[in-house]
Structure formats: C-alpha cells, structure tokens
CSV table of C-alpha atoms in Angstrom, one decimal:
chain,number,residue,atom,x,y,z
A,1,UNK,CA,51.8,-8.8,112.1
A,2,UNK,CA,48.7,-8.0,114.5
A,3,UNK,CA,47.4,-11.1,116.0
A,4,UNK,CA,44.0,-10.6,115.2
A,5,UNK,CA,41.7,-10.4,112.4
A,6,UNK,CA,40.1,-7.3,110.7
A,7,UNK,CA,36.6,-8.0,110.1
A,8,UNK,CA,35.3,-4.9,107.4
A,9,UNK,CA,31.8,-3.8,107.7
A,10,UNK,CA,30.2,-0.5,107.6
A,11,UNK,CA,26.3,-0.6,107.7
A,12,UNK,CA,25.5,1.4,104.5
A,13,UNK,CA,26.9,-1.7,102.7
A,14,UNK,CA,23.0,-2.9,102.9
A,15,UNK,CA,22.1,-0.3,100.3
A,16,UNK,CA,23.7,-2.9,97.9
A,17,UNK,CA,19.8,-3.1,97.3
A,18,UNK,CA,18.4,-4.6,93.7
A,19,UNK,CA,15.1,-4.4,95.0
A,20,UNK,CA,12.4,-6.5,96.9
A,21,UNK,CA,11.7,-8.7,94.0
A,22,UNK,CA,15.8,-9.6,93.6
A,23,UNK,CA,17.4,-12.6,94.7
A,24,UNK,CA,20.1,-10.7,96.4
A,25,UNK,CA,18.3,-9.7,99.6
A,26,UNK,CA,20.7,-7.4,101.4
A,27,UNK,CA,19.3,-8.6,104.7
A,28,UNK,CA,21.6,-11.8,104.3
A,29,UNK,CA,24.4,-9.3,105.0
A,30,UNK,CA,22.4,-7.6,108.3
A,31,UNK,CA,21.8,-10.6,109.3
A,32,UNK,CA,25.4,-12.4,109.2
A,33,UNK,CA,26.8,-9.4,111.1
A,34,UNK,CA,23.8,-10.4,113.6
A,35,UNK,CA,24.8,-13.5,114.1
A,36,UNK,CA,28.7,-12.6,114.2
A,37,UNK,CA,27.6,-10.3,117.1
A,38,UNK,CA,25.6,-13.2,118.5
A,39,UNK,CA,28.5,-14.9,119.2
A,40,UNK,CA,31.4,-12.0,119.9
A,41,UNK,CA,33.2,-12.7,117.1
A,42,UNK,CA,33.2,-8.6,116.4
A,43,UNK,CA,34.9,-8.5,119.7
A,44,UNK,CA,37.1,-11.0,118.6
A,45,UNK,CA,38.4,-8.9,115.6
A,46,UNK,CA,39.3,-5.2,114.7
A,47,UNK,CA,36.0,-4.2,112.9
A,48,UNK,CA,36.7,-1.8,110.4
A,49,UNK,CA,34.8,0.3,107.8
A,50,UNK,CA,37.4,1.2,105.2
A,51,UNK,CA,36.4,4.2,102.5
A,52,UNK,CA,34.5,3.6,99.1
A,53,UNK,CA,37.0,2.9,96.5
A,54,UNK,CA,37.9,6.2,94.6
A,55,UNK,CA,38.2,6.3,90.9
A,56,UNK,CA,41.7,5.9,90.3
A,57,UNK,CA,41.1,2.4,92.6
A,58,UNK,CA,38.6,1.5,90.4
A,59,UNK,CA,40.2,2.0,86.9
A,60,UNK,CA,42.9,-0.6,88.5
A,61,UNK,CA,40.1,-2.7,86.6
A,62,UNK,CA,37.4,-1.4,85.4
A,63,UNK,CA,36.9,0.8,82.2
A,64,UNK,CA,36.7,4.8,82.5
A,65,UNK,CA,33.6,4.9,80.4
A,66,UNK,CA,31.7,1.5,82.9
A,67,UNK,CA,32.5,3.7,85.8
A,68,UNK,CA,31.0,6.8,84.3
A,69,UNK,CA,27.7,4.8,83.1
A,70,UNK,CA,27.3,3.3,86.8
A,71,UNK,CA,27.3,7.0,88.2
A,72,UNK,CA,25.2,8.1,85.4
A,73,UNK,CA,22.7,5.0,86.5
A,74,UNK,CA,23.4,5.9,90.0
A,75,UNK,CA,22.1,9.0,89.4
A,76,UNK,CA,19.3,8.4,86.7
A,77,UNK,CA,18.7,4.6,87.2
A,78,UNK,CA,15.7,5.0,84.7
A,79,UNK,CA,18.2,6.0,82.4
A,80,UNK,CA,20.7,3.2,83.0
A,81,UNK,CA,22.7,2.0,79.9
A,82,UNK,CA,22.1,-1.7,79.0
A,83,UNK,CA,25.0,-2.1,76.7
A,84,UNK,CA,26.7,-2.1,80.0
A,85,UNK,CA,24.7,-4.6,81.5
A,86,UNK,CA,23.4,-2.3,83.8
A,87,UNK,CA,19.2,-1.5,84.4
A,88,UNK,CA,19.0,-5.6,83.1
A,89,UNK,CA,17.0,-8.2,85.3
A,90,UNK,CA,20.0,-9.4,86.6
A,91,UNK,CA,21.6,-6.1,87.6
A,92,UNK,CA,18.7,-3.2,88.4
A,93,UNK,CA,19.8,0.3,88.5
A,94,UNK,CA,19.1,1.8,91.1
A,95,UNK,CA,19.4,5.0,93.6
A,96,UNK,CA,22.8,5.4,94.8
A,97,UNK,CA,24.3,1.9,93.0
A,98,UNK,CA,27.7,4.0,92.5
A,99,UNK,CA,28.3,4.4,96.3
A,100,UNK,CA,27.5,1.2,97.6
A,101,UNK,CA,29.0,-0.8,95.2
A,102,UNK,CA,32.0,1.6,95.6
A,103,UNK,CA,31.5,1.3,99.7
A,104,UNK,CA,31.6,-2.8,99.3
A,105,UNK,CA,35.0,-2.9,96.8
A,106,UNK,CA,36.9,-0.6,98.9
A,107,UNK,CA,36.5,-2.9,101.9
A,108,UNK,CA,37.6,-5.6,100.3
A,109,UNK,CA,41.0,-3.4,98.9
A,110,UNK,CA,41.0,-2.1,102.3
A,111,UNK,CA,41.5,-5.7,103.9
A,112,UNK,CA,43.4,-6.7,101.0
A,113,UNK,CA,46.0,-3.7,102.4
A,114,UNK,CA,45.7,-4.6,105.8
A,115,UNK,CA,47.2,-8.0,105.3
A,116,UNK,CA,49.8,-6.9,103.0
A,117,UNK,CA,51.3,-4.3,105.1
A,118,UNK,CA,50.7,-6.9,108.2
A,119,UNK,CA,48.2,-5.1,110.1
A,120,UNK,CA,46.4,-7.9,110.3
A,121,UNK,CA,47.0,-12.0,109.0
A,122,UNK,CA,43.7,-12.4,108.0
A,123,UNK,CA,41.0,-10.2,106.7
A,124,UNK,CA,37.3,-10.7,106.2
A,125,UNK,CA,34.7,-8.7,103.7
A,126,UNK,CA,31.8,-11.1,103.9
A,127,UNK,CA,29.8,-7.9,101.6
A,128,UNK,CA,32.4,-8.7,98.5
A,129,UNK,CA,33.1,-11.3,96.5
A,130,UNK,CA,31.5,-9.9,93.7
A,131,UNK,CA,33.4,-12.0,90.8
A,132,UNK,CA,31.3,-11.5,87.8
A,133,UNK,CA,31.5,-8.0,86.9
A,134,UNK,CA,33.5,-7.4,84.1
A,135,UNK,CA,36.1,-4.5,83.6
A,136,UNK,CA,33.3,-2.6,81.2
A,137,UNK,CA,29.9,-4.5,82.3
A,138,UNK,CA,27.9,-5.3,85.3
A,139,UNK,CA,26.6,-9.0,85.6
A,140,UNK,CA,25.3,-11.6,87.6
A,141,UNK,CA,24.1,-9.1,90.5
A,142,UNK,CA,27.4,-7.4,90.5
A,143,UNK,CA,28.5,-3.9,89.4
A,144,UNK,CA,32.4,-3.7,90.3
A,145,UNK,CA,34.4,-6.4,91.1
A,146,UNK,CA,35.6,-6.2,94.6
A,147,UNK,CA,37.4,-9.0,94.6
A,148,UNK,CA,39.8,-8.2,91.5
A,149,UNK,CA,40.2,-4.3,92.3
A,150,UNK,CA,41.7,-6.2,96.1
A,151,UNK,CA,44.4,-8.3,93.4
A,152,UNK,CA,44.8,-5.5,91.2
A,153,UNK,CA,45.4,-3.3,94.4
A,154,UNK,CA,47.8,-6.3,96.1
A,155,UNK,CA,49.7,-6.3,92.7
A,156,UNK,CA,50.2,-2.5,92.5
A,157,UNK,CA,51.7,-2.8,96.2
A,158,UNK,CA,54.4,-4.8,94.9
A,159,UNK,CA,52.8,-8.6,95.4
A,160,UNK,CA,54.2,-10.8,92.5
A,161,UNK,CA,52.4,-13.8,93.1
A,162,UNK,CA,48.6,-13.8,94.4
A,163,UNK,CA,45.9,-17.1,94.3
A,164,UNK,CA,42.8,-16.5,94.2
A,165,UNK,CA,40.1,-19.6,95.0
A,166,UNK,CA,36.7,-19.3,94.4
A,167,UNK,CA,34.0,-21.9,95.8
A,168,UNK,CA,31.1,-20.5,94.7
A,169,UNK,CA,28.6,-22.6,92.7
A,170,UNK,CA,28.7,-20.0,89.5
A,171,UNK,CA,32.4,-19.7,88.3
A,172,UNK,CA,34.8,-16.7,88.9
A,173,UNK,CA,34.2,-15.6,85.7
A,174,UNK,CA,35.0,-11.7,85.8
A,175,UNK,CA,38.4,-12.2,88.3
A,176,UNK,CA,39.7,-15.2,85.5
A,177,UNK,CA,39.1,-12.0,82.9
A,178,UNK,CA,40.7,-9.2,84.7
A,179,UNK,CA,43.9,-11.8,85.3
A,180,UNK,CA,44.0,-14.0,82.2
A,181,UNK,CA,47.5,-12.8,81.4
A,182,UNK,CA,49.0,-11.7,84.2
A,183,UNK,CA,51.0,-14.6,85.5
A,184,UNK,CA,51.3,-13.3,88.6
A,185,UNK,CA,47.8,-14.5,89.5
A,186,UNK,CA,46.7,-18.0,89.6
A,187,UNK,CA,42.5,-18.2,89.5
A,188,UNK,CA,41.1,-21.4,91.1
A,189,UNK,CA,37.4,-21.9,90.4
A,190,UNK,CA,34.8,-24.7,91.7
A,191,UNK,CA,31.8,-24.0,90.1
A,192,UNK,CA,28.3,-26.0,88.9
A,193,UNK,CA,28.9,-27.5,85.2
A,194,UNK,CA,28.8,-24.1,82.9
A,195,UNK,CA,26.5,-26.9,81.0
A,196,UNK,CA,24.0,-26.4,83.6
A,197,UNK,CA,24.4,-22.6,85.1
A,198,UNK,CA,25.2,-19.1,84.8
A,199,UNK,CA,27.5,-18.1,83.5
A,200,UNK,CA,28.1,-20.8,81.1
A,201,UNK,CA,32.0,-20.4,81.3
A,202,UNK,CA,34.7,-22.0,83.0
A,203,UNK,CA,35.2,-25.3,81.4
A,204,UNK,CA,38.6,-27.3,82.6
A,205,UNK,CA,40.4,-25.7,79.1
A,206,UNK,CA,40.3,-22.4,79.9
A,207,UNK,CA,43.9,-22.0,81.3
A,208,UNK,CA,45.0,-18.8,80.9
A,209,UNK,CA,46.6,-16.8,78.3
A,210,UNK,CA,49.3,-17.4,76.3
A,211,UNK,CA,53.0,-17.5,76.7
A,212,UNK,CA,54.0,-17.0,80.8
A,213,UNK,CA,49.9,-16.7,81.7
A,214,UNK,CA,49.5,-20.3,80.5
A,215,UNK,CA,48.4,-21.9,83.1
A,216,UNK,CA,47.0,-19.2,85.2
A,217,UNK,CA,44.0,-20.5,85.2
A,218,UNK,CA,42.7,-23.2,86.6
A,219,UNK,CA,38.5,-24.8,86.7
A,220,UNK,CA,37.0,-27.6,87.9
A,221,UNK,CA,33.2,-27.9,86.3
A,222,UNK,CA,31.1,-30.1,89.1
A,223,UNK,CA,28.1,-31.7,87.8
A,224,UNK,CA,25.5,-31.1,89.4
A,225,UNK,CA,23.9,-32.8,92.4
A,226,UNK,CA,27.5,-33.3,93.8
A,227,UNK,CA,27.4,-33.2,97.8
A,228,UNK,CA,29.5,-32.9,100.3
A,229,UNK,CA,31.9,-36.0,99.9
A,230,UNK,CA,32.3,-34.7,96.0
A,231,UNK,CA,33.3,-31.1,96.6
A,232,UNK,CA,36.0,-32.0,99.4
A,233,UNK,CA,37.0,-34.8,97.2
A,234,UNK,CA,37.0,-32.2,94.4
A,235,UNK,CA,39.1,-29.1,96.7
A,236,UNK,CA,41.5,-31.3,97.8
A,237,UNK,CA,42.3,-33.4,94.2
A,238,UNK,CA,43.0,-30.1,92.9
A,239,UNK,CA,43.8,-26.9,95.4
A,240,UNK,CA,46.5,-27.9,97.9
A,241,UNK,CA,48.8,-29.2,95.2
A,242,UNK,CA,48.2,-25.8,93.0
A,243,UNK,CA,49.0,-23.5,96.0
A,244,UNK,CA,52.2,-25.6,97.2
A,245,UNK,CA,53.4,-25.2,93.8
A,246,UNK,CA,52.8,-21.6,93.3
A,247,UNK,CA,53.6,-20.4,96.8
A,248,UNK,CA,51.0,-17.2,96.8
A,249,UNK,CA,52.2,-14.6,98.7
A,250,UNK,CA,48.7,-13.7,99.6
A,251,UNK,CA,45.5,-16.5,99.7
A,252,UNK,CA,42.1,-14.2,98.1
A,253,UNK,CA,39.2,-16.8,98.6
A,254,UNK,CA,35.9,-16.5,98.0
A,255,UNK,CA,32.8,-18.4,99.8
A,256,UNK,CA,29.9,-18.1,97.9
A,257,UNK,CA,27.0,-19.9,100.2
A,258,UNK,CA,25.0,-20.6,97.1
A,259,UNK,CA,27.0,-24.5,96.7
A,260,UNK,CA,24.2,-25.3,99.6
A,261,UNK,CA,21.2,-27.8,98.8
A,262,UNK,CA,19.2,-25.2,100.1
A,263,UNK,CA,20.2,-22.5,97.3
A,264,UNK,CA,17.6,-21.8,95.1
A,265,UNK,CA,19.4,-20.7,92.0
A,266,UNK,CA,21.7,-23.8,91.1
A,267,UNK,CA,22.0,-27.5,91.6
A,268,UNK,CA,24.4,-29.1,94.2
A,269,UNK,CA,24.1,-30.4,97.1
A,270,UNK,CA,26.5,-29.6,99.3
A,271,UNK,CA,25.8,-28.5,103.5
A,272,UNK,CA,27.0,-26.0,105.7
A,273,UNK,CA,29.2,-28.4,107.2
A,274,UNK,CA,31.1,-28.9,104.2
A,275,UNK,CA,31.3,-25.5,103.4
A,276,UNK,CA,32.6,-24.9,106.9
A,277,UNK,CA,35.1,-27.4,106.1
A,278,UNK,CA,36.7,-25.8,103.1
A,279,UNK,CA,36.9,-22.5,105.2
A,280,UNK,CA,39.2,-24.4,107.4
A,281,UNK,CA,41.2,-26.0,104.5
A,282,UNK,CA,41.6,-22.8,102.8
A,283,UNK,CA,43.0,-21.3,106.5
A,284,UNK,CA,45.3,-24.0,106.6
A,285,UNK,CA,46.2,-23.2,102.8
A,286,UNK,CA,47.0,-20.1,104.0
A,287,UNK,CA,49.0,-20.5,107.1
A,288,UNK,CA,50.7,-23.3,105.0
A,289,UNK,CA,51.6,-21.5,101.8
A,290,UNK,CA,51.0,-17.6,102.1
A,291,UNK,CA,52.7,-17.0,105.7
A,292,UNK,CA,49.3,-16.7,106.8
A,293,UNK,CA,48.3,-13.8,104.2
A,294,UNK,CA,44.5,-14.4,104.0
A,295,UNK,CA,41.5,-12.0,102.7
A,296,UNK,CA,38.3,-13.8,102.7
A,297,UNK,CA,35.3,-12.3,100.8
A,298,UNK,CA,31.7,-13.7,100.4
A,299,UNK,CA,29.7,-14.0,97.3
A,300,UNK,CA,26.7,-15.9,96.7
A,301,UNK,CA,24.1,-17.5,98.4
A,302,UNK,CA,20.2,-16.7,98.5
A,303,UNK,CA,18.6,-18.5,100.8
A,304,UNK,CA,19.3,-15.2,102.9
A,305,UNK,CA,18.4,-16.7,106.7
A,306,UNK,CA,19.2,-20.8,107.0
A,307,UNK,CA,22.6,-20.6,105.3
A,308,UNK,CA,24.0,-17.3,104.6
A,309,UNK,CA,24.2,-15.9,108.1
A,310,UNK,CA,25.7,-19.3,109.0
A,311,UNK,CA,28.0,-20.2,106.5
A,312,UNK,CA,29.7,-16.8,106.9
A,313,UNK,CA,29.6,-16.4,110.8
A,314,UNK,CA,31.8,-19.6,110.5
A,315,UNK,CA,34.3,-18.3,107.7
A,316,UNK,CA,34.5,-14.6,110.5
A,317,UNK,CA,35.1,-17.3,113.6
A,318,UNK,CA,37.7,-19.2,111.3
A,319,UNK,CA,39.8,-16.1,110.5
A,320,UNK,CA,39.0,-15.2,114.4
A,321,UNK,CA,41.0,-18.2,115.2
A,322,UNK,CA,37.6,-18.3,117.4
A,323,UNK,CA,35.9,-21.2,115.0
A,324,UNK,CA,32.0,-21.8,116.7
A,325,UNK,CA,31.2,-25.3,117.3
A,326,UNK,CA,28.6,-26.8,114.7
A,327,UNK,CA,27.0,-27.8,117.3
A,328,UNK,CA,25.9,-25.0,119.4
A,329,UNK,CA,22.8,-23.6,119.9
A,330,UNK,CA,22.0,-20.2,118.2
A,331,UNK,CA,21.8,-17.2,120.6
A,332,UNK,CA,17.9,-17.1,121.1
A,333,UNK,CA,18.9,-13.1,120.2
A,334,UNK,CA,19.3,-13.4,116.8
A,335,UNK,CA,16.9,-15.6,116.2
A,336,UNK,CA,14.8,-13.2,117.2
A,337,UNK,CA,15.9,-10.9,114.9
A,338,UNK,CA,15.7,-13.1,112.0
A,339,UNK,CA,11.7,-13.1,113.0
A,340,UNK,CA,11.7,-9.3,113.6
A,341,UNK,CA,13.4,-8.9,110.0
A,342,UNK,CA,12.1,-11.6,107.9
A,343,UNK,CA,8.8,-12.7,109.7
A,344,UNK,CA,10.4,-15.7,109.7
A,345,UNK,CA,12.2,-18.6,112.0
A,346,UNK,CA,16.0,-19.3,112.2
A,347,UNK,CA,17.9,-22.3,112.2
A,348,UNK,CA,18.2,-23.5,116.0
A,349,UNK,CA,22.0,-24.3,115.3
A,350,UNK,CA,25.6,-23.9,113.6
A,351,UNK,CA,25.2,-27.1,111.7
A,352,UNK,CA,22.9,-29.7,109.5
A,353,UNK,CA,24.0,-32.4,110.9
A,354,UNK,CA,26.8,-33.6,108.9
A,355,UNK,CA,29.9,-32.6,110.7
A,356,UNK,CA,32.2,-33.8,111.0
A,357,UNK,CA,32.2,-34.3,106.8
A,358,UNK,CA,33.7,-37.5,105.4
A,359,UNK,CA,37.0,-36.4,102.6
A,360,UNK,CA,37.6,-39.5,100.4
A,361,UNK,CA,41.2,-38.4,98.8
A,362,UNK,CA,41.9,-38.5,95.5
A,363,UNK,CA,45.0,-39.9,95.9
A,364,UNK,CA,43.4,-43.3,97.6
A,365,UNK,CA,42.5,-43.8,93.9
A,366,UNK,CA,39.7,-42.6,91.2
A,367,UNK,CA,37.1,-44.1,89.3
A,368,UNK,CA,36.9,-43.4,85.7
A,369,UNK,CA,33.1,-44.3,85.4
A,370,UNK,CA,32.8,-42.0,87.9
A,371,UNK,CA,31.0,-38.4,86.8
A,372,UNK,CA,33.2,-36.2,89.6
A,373,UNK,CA,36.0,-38.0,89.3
A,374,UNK,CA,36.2,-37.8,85.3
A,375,UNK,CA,35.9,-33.8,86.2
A,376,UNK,CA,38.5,-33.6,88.2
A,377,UNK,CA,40.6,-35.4,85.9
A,378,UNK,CA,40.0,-33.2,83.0
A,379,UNK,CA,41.0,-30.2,85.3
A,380,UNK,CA,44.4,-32.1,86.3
A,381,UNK,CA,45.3,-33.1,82.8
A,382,UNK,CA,44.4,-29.5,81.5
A,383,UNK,CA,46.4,-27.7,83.6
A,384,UNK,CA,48.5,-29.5,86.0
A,385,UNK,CA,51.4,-30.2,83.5
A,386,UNK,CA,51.1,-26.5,82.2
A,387,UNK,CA,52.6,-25.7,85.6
A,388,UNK,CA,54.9,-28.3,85.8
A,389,UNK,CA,52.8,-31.1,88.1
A,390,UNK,CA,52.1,-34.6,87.4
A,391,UNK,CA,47.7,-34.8,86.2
C-alpha cells in the first residue's frame, strides 16, 4: 500500500454549477483546493483526476431511464423532466449537468479503487459526497450519487463488508436507499432532527431491511442547536462501537461542512474545530478497524468562504498524515484570492477558537432529561441489539 494519499481533483468539477442564485456555489470547491495549495498539502498527496463515470458505472445505482433524462436535461435543460426531480428549485438543469456530475462520481469511484487495490490508504474527493440523489431522481442539489456508485463499485470488486458514516447536518438519505438490504453495507447517519430539516427522513427506526439487512442501518436525529460537546458526545456514543463490531473492510465517510453555526440552511451549532475533530476520529476509525482503508468525500456546507475551504483543507491534511495546526495563520495568498473571487475577506486562521474541543463520553453516564442524550439513546436501543451490542 502507497504511503501517501490520493487527493482527486480535476478543475472542470466547478461546472457542478446550479446557477448564481443557488446555494451550492461551486467556488467553495475552487476555493478549498486554494487553500490545500496554500498549505502544500497537493504536494503532500498524489493529485489525481480520475475519468467521468461511464454508464455501465452509473447503472451500479442509478436507473437506465434517470440517466437518460439527466443527458436529455444536459442537453435541453429547458426541457428537463420534473418527475425526475430534475429542472426543480432544488436541482436546476442546466448546460452540461450530465458531465460534471458524471466527472465528480467517477472521482469518488476512482478513489474508492485506489484504496481497494492499495494504491493508496486513504483517498480524498472533497467534490463528492452527494448522498441524496436517489437511484431514479435527483434531490437536494445532487444529480448522481457519488458516494454510493464508490460502495456499489467497492462491492462489485469483491468488498463484503463496507461502513459508510455521514456527518452532514441533512441525513444520508439516498446512500441508506441504494443499501437498505444489502447487509454488506452498514449506513451511519448524524443528521439535524428530520422534524426540523430536509429531508425529513432518518429517524432512529429506520434500520434497514428485513431478514440479514436488519440492522444496516443506523441514525441518530440531533435536535437542533446541538454544538460541539453534543455531536462528539453524539459520534462517539454511537460510531466506534458500530465499526468495532462490524469490522468494515473499507471506512466511506462523508463531511458535510453544513453542521457549522455559520451554515445558513440548518440549525446546529457545531465549529470547525469540532468538525476537525471527527475527521480525526474517523481516521483513527479507520486505521483501527478497516486496515487503514479510508475514502473521504465532502458534501454540504454553504457558507462557501469561512468554513468550507477550511473544514475540508483539514479533512485533505488529515488523510495527508500532514494535519495543519488550528492555529496557524492563513497564507496571506489565498486570502487574497478569496477577495479576488468573492469580493470578499477570509478567515485570518485554521480555527474558531475552540480547539482543542471538550468530548464528554457517553459512557461517564447520561441524563435522561437530557434532549441529546434521549437521541442517542433511541438510536442505541433501535439498533444496537439488532446487531448484537448491548443499547
């Protein structure tokens, strides 16, 4: 296994472009890989700018007739077909949406590969992580879902057990789909209460299909205004002991920025530092439980210059095995390009001054008046016995 990372990028993955008036700005992607060059963390890893995922690739998930409706949008975006989500508010058609949504899921397969084969331990598509589309509809800003086409792909290479963990603030909804009866996958979302966000799914007793997929599924709802103490708590009460007793043979994460108090489409509360923090667990996770097997995708986040770059210039250093001290200054460069791009300033540094984050354990002892702790308990209790582990 090579020593160092893969970090996947090709430029044209910035034509992932919903337009000026959408939330997903593609300049949070230009700008991360910025700010990874700021530090030399491309120099760090093998960058790499795998090919667009074909069509045989895609159908690993997604319907014949979805694919054929994206191209047709692709093409025609006036034209786009709604009863497959796409042309919506949410997901815009628009000129060449085939190809660069075909350009981001084949880097994620492509680092998915790379670990497998052991070209590289860890892998990094900070571009993916799009975990809501559906095998035959777009949704929630995503059109194919990189980060299940990189299971489906580990799975057709002959992987028989892969965990997926997602930390974004809107739940995994679209990769819990594609796997809800495969045991072979174990989904891990921590998500914003579907009571109080998009997509309104992933309440603690949604486990998985029936018979051997029981259990495969695993969600912890967060109500919101939970910070940074709550969401480690949170991780920890619930991930480590999942992972240990499933022993993946690959760790898929994805690090959706948007769990920051800065985010201005959900409700927690939770800092950079944090989220820097579960990075690092979920390398140790990796290193602990999947011989190191690691592809980390991105995901949310829309507050496109103070977090985004940051949060996943931290998650590249991480798989680097180069982590960059929260407390160092930003290269003067890229803040200049954030003004040149954005007409607008940067953050002067790698933290908001939280780090290092306190972690109260769960197993010090929980409250049951307690909001987050009454969560986490329906999770354990739903699932935890399902896959033979004391709630």
């Amino acid at each position: 296994m090579s020593g160092r990372g893969l970090l996947m990028w090709d430029e044209a993955v910035t034509k992932y472009d919903f337009g000026s008036s959408h939330p997903m700005d593609p300049v949070r992607l230009a700008l991360t890989m910025g700010l990874v060059r700021a530090y030399g963390l491309d120099r760090a890893m093998d960058v790499v700018a795998a090919k667009p995922a074909g069509d045989s690739t895609l159908r690993l998930v997604h319907r014949e007739d979805y694919v054929a409706a994206v191209r047709a949008a692709s093409d025609a975006p006036a034209s786009a077909d709604q009863s497959y989500g796409l042309g919506t508010i949410d997901d815009p058609a628009f000129a060449g949406m085939h190809e660069a949504s075909a350009l981001i899921a084949g880097q994620s397969v492509g680092a998915a590969e790379a670990v497998w084969r052991g070209e590289a331990g860890h892998s990094v598509n900070f571009a993916g992580g799009l975990h809501h589309a559906m095998p035959g509809a777009a949704s929630g800003f995503c059109i194919y879902n990189d980060a299940s086409l990189a299971i489906a792909r580990l799975l057709e290479l002959g992987a028989e057990r892969v965990a997926y963990v997602d930390v974004d603030v809107h739940h995994g909804d679209g990769v819990q789909a594609a796997f809800w009866d495969d045991p072979r996958v174990l989904t891990i979302s921590l998500h914003e209460h579907p009571r109080t966000l998009f997509p309104q799914t992933g309440w603690p007793e949604e486990t998985g299909g029936r018979g051997p997929a029981e259990g495969s599924a695993v969600n912890l709802a967060l109500p919101a205004g939970t910070g940074d103490e709550g969401w480690l708590r949170a991780f920890h009460a619930v991930v480590p002991e999942l992972l240990a007793g499933f022993r993946p043979q690959v760790l898929v994460t994805q690090h959706g920025a948007d769990t920051h108090f800065e985010d201005p489409l959900a409700h927690l509360a939770v800092s950079l530092d944090a989220q820097r923090a579960v990075q690092e667990a979920c390398h140790e996770l990796a290193h602990a439980h999947a011989d190191g097997k690691w592809v980390a995708l991105g995901g949310g986040g829309y507050e496109v210059v103070d977090v985004v770059p940051r949060s996943w210039t931290h998650l590249v250093g991480i798989a680097a095995h180069r982590p960059v001290d929260p407390e160092s200054v930003i290269p003067s460069t890229w803040r200049d390009e954030v003004y040149a791009r954005t007409r607008r300033l940067g953050p002067a540094r790698m933290t908001d001054g939280r780090w290092p984050v306190r972690l109260r354990a769960w197993e010090d002892g929980y409250d049951p008046a307690d909001r987050l702790d009454q969560s986490i308990l329906a999770t354990r209790r739903a699932v935890f016995p399902l896959r033979g582990l004391l709630a």
